[in-house]
PDB file of C-alpha atoms in Angstrom:
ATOM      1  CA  UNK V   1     129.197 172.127 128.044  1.00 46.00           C
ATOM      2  CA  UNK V   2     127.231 171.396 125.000  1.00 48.00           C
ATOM      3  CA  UNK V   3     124.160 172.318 124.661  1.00 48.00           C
ATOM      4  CA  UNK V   4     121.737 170.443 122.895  1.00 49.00           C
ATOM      5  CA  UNK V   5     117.724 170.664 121.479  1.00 49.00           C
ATOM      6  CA  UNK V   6     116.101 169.437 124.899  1.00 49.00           C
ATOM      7  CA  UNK V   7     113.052 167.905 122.229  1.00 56.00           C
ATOM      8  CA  UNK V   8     114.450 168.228 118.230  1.00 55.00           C
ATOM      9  CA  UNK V   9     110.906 167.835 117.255  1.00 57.00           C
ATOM     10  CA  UNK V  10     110.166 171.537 118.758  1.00 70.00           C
ATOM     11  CA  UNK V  11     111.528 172.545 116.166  1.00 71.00           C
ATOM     12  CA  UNK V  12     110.097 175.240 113.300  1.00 74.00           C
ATOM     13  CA  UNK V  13     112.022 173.980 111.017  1.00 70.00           C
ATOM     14  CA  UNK V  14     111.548 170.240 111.300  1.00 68.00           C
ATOM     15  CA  UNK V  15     107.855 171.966 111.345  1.00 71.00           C
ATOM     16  CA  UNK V  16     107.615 173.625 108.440  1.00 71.00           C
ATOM     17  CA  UNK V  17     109.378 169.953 106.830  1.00 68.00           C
ATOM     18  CA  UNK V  18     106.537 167.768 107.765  1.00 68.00           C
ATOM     19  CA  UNK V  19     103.832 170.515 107.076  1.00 77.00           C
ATOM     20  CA  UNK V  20     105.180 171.086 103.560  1.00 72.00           C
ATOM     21  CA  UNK V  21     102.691 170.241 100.525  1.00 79.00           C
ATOM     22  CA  UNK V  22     105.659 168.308  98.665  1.00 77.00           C
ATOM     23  CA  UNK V  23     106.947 166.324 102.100  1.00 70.00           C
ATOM     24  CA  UNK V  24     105.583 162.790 101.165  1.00 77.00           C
ATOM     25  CA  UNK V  25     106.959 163.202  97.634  1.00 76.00           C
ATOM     26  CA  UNK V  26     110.399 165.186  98.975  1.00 72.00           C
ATOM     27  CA  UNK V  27     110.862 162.499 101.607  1.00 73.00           C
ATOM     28  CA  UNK V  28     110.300 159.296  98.439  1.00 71.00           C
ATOM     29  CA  UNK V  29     112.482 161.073  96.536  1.00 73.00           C
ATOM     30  CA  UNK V  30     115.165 161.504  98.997  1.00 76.00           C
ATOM     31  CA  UNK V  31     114.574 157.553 100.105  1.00 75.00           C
ATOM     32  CA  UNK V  32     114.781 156.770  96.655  1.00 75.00           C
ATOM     33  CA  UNK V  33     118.179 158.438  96.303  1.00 80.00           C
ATOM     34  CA  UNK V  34     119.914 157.196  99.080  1.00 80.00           C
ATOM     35  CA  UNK V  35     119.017 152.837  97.931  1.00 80.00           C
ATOM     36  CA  UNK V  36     120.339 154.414  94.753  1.00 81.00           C
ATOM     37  CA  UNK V  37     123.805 155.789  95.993  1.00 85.00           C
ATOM     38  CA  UNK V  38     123.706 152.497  98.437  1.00 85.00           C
ATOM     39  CA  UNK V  39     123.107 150.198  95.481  1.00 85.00           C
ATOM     40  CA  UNK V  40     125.865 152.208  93.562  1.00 86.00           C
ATOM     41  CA  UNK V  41     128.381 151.849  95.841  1.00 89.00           C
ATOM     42  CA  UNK V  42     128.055 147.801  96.794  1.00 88.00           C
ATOM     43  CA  UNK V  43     127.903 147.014  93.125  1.00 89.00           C
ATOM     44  CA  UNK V  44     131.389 148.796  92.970  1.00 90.00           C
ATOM     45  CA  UNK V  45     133.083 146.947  95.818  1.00 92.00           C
ATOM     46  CA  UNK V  46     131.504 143.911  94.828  1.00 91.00           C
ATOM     47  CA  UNK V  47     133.006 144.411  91.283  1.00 92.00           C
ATOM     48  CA  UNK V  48     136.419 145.937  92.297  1.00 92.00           C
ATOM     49  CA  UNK V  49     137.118 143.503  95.122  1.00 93.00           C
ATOM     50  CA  UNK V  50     136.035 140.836  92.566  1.00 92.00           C
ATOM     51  CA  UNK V  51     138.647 142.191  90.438  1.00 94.00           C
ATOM     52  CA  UNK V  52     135.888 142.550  87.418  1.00 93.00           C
ATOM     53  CA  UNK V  53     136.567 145.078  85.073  1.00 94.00           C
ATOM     54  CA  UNK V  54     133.995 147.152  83.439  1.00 94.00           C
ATOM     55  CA  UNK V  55     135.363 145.652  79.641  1.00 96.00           C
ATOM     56  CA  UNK V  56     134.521 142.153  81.326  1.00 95.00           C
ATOM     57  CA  UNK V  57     131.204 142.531  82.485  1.00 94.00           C
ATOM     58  CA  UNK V  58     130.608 144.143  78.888  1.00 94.00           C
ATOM     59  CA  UNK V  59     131.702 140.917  77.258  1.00 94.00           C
ATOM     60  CA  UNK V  60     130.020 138.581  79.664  1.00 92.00           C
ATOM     61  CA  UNK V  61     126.397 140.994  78.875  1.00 92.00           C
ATOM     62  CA  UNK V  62     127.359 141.169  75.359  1.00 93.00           C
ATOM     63  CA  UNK V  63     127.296 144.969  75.748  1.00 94.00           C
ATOM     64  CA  UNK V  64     129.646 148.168  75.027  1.00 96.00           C
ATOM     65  CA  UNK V  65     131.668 148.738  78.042  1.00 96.00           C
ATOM     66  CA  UNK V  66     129.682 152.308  77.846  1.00 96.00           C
ATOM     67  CA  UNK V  67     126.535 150.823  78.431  1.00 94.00           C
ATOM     68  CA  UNK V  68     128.171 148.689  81.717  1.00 94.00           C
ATOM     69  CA  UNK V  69     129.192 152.237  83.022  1.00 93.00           C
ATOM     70  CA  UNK V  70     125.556 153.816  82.456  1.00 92.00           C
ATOM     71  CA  UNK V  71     124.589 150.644  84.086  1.00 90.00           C
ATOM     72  CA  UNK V  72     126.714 150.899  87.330  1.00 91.00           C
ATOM     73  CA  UNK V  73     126.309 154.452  87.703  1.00 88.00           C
ATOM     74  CA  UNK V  74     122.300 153.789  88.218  1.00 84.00           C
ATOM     75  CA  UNK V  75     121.577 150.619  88.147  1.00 79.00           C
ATOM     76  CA  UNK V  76     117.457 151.946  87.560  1.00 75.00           C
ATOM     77  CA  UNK V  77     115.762 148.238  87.639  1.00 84.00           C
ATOM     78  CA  UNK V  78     116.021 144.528  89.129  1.00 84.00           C
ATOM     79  CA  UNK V  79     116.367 143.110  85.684  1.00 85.00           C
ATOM     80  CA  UNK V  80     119.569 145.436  85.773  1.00 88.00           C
ATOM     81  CA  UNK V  81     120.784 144.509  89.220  1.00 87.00           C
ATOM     82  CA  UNK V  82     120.187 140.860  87.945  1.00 86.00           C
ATOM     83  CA  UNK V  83     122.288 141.296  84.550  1.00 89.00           C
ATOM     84  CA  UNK V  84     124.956 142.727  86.791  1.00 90.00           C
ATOM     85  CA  UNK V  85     125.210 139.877  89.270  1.00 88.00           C
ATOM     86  CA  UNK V  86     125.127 136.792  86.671  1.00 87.00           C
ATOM     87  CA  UNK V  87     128.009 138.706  84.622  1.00 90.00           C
ATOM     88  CA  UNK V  88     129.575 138.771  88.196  1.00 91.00           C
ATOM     89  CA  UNK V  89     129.217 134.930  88.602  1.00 88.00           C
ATOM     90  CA  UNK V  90     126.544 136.005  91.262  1.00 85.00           C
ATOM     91  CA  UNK V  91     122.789 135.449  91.558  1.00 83.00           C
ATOM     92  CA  UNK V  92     120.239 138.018  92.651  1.00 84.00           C
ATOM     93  CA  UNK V  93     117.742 137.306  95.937  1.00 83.00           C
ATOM     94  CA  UNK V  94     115.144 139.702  96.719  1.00 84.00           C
ATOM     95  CA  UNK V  95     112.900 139.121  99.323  1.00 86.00           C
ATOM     96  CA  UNK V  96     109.961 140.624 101.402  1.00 86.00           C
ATOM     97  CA  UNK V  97     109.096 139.771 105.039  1.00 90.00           C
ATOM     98  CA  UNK V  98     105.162 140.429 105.759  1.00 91.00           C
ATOM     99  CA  UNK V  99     104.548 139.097 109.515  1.00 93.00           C
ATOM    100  CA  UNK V 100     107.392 136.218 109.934  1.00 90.00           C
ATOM    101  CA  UNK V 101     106.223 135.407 106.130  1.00 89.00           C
ATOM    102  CA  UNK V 102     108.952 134.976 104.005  1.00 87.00           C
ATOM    103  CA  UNK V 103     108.184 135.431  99.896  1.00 84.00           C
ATOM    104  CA  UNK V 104     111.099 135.570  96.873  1.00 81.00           C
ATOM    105  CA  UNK V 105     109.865 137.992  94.294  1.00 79.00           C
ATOM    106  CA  UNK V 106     111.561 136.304  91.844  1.00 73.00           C
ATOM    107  CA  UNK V 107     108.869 133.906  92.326  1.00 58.00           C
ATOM    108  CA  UNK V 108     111.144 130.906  92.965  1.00 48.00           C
ATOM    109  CA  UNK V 109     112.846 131.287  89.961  1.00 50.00           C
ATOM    110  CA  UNK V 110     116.786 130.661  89.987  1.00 49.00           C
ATOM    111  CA  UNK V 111     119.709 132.418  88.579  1.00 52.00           C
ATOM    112  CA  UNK V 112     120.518 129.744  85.882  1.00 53.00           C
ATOM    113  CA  UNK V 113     116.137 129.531  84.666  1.00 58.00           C
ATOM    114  CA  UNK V 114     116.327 132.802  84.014  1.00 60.00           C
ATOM    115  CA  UNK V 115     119.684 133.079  82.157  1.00 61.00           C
ATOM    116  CA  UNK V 116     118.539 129.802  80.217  1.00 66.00           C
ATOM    117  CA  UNK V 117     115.464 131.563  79.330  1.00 68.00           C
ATOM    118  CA  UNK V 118     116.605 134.883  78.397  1.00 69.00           C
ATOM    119  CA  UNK V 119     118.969 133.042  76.297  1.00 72.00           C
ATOM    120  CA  UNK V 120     116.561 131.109  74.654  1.00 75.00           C
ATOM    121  CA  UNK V 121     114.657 134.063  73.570  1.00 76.00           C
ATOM    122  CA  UNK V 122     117.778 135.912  72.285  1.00 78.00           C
ATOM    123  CA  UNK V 123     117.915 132.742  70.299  1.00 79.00           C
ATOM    124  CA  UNK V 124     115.041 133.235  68.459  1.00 79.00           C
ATOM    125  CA  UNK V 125     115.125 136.881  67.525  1.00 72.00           C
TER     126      UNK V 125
END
């Protein structure tokens, strides 16, 4: 027979967690982390399954195949996660829900108006 917790919130321990000066920022931390690692690892499946080696993306970003690595590893920013997709032949979507409200917060700008205009300012450095 196993025997289990009969409430696993009486517990000290899980106690002491939430009573902890440092929880909040502990517990944003930790969230933080795991989107990281999750990000990480669909960005490598996506890429491997894709068949898109890390010398490709490089070449498609204009970039050392270095700096792709650094940028797979922790991909720290949505201008990165975007970079990453369009080398991929992808496009990047985020949304947020608020109440059955629906909002892009790339504020309805596509894929292609932001390459074209990231292009256009490369242009004129």
């Amino acid at each position: 027979m196993i025997r289990t917790n009969r409430n696993a919130l009486d517990n000290p321990a899980i106690d002491a967690m939430y009573e902890h000066p440092d929880y909040e920022q502990i517990s944003a931390e930790t969230a933080e982390e795991v989107m990281q690692q999750g990000l990480v690892y669909w960005l490598s499946d996506l890429r491997r399954r894709r068949k898109f080696t890390q010398k490709k993306i490089a070449e498609e970003l204009h970039i050392s195949q270095p700096a792709v690595c650094q940028m797979l590893k922790k991909p720290t920013s949505v201008g990165t996660l975007w970079r990453l997709a369009t080398a991929m032949g992808g496009s990047l979507d985020i949304t947020i829900t608020v109440d059955g409200e629906t909002r892009s917060l790339l504020f309805g700008y596509s894929t292609v108006n932001l390459h074209e205009k990231r292009m256009q300012e490369l242009s004129q450095e």
